[in-house]
PDB file of C-alpha atoms in Angstrom:
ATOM      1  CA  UNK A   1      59.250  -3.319 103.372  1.00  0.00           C
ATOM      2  CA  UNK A   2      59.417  -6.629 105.164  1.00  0.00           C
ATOM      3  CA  UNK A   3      61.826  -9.488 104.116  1.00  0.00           C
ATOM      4  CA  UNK A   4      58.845 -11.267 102.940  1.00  0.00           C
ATOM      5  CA  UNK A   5      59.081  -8.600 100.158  1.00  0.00           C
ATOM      6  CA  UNK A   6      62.351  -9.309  99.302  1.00  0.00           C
ATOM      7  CA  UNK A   7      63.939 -12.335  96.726  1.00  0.00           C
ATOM      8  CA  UNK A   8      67.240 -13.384  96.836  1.00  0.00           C
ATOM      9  CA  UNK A   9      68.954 -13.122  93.605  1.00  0.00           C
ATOM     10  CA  UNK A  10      72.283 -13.621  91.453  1.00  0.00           C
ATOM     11  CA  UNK A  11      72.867 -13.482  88.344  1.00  0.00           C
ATOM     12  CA  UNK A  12      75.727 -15.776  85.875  1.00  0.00           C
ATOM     13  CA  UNK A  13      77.576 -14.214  83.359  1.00  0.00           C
ATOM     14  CA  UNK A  14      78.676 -15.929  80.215  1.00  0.00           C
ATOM     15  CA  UNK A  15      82.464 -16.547  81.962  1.00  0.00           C
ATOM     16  CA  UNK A  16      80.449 -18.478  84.563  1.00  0.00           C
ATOM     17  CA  UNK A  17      81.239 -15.903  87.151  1.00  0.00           C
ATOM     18  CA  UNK A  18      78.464 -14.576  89.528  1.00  0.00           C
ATOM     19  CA  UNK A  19      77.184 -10.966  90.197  1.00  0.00           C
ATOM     20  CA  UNK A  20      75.416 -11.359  93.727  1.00  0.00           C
ATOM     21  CA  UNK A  21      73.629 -12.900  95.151  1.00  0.00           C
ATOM     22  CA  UNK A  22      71.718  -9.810  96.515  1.00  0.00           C
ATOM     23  CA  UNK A  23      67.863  -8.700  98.144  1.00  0.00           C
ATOM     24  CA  UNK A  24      65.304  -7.209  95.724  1.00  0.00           C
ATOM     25  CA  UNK A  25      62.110  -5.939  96.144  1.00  0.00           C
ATOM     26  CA  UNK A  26      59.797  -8.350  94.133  1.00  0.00           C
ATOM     27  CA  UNK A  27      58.116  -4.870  93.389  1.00  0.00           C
ATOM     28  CA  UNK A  28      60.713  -3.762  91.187  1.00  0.00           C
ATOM     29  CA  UNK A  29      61.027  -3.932  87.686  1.00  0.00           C
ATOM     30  CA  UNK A  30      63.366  -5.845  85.069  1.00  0.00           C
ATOM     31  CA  UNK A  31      64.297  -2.386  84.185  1.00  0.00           C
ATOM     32  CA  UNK A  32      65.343  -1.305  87.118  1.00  0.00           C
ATOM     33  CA  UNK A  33      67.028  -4.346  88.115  1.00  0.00           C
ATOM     34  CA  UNK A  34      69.357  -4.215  84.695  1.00  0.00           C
ATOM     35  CA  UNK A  35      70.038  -0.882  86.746  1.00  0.00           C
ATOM     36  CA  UNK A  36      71.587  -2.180  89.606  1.00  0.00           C
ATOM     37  CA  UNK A  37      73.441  -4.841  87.560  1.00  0.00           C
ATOM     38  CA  UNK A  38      74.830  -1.934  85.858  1.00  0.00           C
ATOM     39  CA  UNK A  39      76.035  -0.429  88.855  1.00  0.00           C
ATOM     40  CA  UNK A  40      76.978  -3.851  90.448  1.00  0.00           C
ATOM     41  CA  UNK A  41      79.259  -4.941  87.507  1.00  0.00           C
ATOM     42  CA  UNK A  42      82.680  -6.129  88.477  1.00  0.00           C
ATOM     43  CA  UNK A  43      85.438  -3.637  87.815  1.00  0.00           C
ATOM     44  CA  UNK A  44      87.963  -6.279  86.949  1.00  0.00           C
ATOM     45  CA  UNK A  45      85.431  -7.435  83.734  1.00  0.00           C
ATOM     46  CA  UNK A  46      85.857  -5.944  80.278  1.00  0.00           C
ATOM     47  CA  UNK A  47      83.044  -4.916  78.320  1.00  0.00           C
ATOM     48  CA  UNK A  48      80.632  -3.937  81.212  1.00  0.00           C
ATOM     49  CA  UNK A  49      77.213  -2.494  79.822  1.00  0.00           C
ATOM     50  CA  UNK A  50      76.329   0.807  79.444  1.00  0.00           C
ATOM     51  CA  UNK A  51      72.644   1.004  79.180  1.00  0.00           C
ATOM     52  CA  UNK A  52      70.346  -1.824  79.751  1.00  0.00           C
ATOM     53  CA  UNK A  53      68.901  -3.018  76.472  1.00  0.00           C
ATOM     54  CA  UNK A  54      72.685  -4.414  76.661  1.00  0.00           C
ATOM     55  CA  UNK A  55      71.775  -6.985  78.370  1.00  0.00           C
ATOM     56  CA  UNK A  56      69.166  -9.543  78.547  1.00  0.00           C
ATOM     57  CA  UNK A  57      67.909 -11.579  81.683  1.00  0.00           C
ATOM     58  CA  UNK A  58      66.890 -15.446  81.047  1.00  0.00           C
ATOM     59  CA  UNK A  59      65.225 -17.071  83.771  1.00  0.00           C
ATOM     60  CA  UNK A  60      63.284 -20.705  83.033  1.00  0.00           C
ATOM     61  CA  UNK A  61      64.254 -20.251  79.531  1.00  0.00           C
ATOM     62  CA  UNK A  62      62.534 -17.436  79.179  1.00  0.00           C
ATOM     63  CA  UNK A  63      63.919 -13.631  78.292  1.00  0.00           C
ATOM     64  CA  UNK A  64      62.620 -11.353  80.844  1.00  0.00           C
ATOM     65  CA  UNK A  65      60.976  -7.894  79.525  1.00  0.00           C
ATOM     66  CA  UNK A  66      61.939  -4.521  80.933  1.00  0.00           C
ATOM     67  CA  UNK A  67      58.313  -3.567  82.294  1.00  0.00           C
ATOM     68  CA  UNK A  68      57.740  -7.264  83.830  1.00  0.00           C
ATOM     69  CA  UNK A  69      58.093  -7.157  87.814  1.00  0.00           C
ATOM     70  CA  UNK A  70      60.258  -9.336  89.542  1.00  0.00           C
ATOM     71  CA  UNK A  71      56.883 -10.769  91.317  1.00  0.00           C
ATOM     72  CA  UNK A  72      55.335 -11.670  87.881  1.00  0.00           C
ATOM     73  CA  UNK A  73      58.487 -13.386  87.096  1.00  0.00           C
ATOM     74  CA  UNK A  74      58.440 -15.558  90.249  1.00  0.00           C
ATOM     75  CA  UNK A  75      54.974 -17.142  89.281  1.00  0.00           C
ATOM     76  CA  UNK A  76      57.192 -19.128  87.153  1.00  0.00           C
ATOM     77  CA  UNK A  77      57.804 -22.586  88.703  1.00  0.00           C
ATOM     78  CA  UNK A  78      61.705 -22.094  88.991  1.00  0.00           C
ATOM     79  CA  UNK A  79      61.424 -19.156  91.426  1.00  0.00           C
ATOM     80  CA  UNK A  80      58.529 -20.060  94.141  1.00  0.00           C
ATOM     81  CA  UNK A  81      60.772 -21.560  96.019  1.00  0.00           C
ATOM     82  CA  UNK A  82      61.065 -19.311  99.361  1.00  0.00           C
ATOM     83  CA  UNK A  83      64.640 -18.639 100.915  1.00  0.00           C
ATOM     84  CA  UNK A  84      66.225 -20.063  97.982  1.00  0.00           C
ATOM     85  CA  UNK A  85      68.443 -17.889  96.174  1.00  0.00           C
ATOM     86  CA  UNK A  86      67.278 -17.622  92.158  1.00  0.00           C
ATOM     87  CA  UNK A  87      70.090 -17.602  89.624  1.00  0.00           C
ATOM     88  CA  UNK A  88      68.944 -15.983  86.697  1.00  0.00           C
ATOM     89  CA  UNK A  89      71.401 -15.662  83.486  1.00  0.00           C
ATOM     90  CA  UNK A  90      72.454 -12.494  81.838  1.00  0.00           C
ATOM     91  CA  UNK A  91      73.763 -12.220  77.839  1.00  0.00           C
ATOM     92  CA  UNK A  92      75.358  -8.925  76.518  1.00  0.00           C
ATOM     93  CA  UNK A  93      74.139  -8.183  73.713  1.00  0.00           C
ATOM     94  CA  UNK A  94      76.792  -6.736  71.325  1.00  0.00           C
ATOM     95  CA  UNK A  95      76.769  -3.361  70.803  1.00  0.00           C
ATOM     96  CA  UNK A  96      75.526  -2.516  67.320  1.00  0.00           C
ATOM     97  CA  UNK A  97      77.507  -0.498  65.156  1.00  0.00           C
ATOM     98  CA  UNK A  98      76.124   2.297  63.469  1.00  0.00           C
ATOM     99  CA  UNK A  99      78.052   3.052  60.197  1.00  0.00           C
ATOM    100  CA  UNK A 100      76.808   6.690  60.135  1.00  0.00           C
ATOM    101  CA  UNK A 101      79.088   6.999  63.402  1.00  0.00           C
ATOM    102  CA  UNK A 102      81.992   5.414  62.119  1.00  0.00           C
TER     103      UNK A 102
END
């Protein structure tokens, strides 16, 4: 895989704090990149997801689905930019309580 393969990321968390910024294959999905966030997260931040339909990824205003590809996300007009790095913003969703559970 050549760098020309490869987008610079990071994302922002709600406290304004910054998780990268890191290389990604453009192949790779929103799925799998909620993956790596996962295993990325900072130790020293409470509530750290789980699973990823925790979290959501917002990038030109626009949530980002699990199956979309990073590559179909940079046809938007905020992420052509080569050698740029892309800051893309991630919301927690709560987690949602199940009563059954207690």
């Amino acid at each position: 895989m050549g760098d020309e393969d490869l987008i610079e990321l990071k994302f922002r968390l709600g406290d304004g704090t910054d998780i990268g910024p890191s290389k990604y294959s453009q192949f790779m999905t929103v799925a799998s990149l909620k993956e790596k966030i996962i295993a990325q997260w900072p130790k020293d931040k409470e509530n750290a997801p789980k699973m990823i339909n925790e979290i959501k990824l917002i990038n030109g205003g626009k949530i980002l689905e699990n199956n979309t590809t990073i590559s179909e996300v940079r046809s938007l007009p905020i992420c052509e930019l080569s050698g740029i790095v892309t800051t893309m913003h991630l919301v927690l969703r709560p987690p949602i309580f199940d009563p059954k559970k207690g």
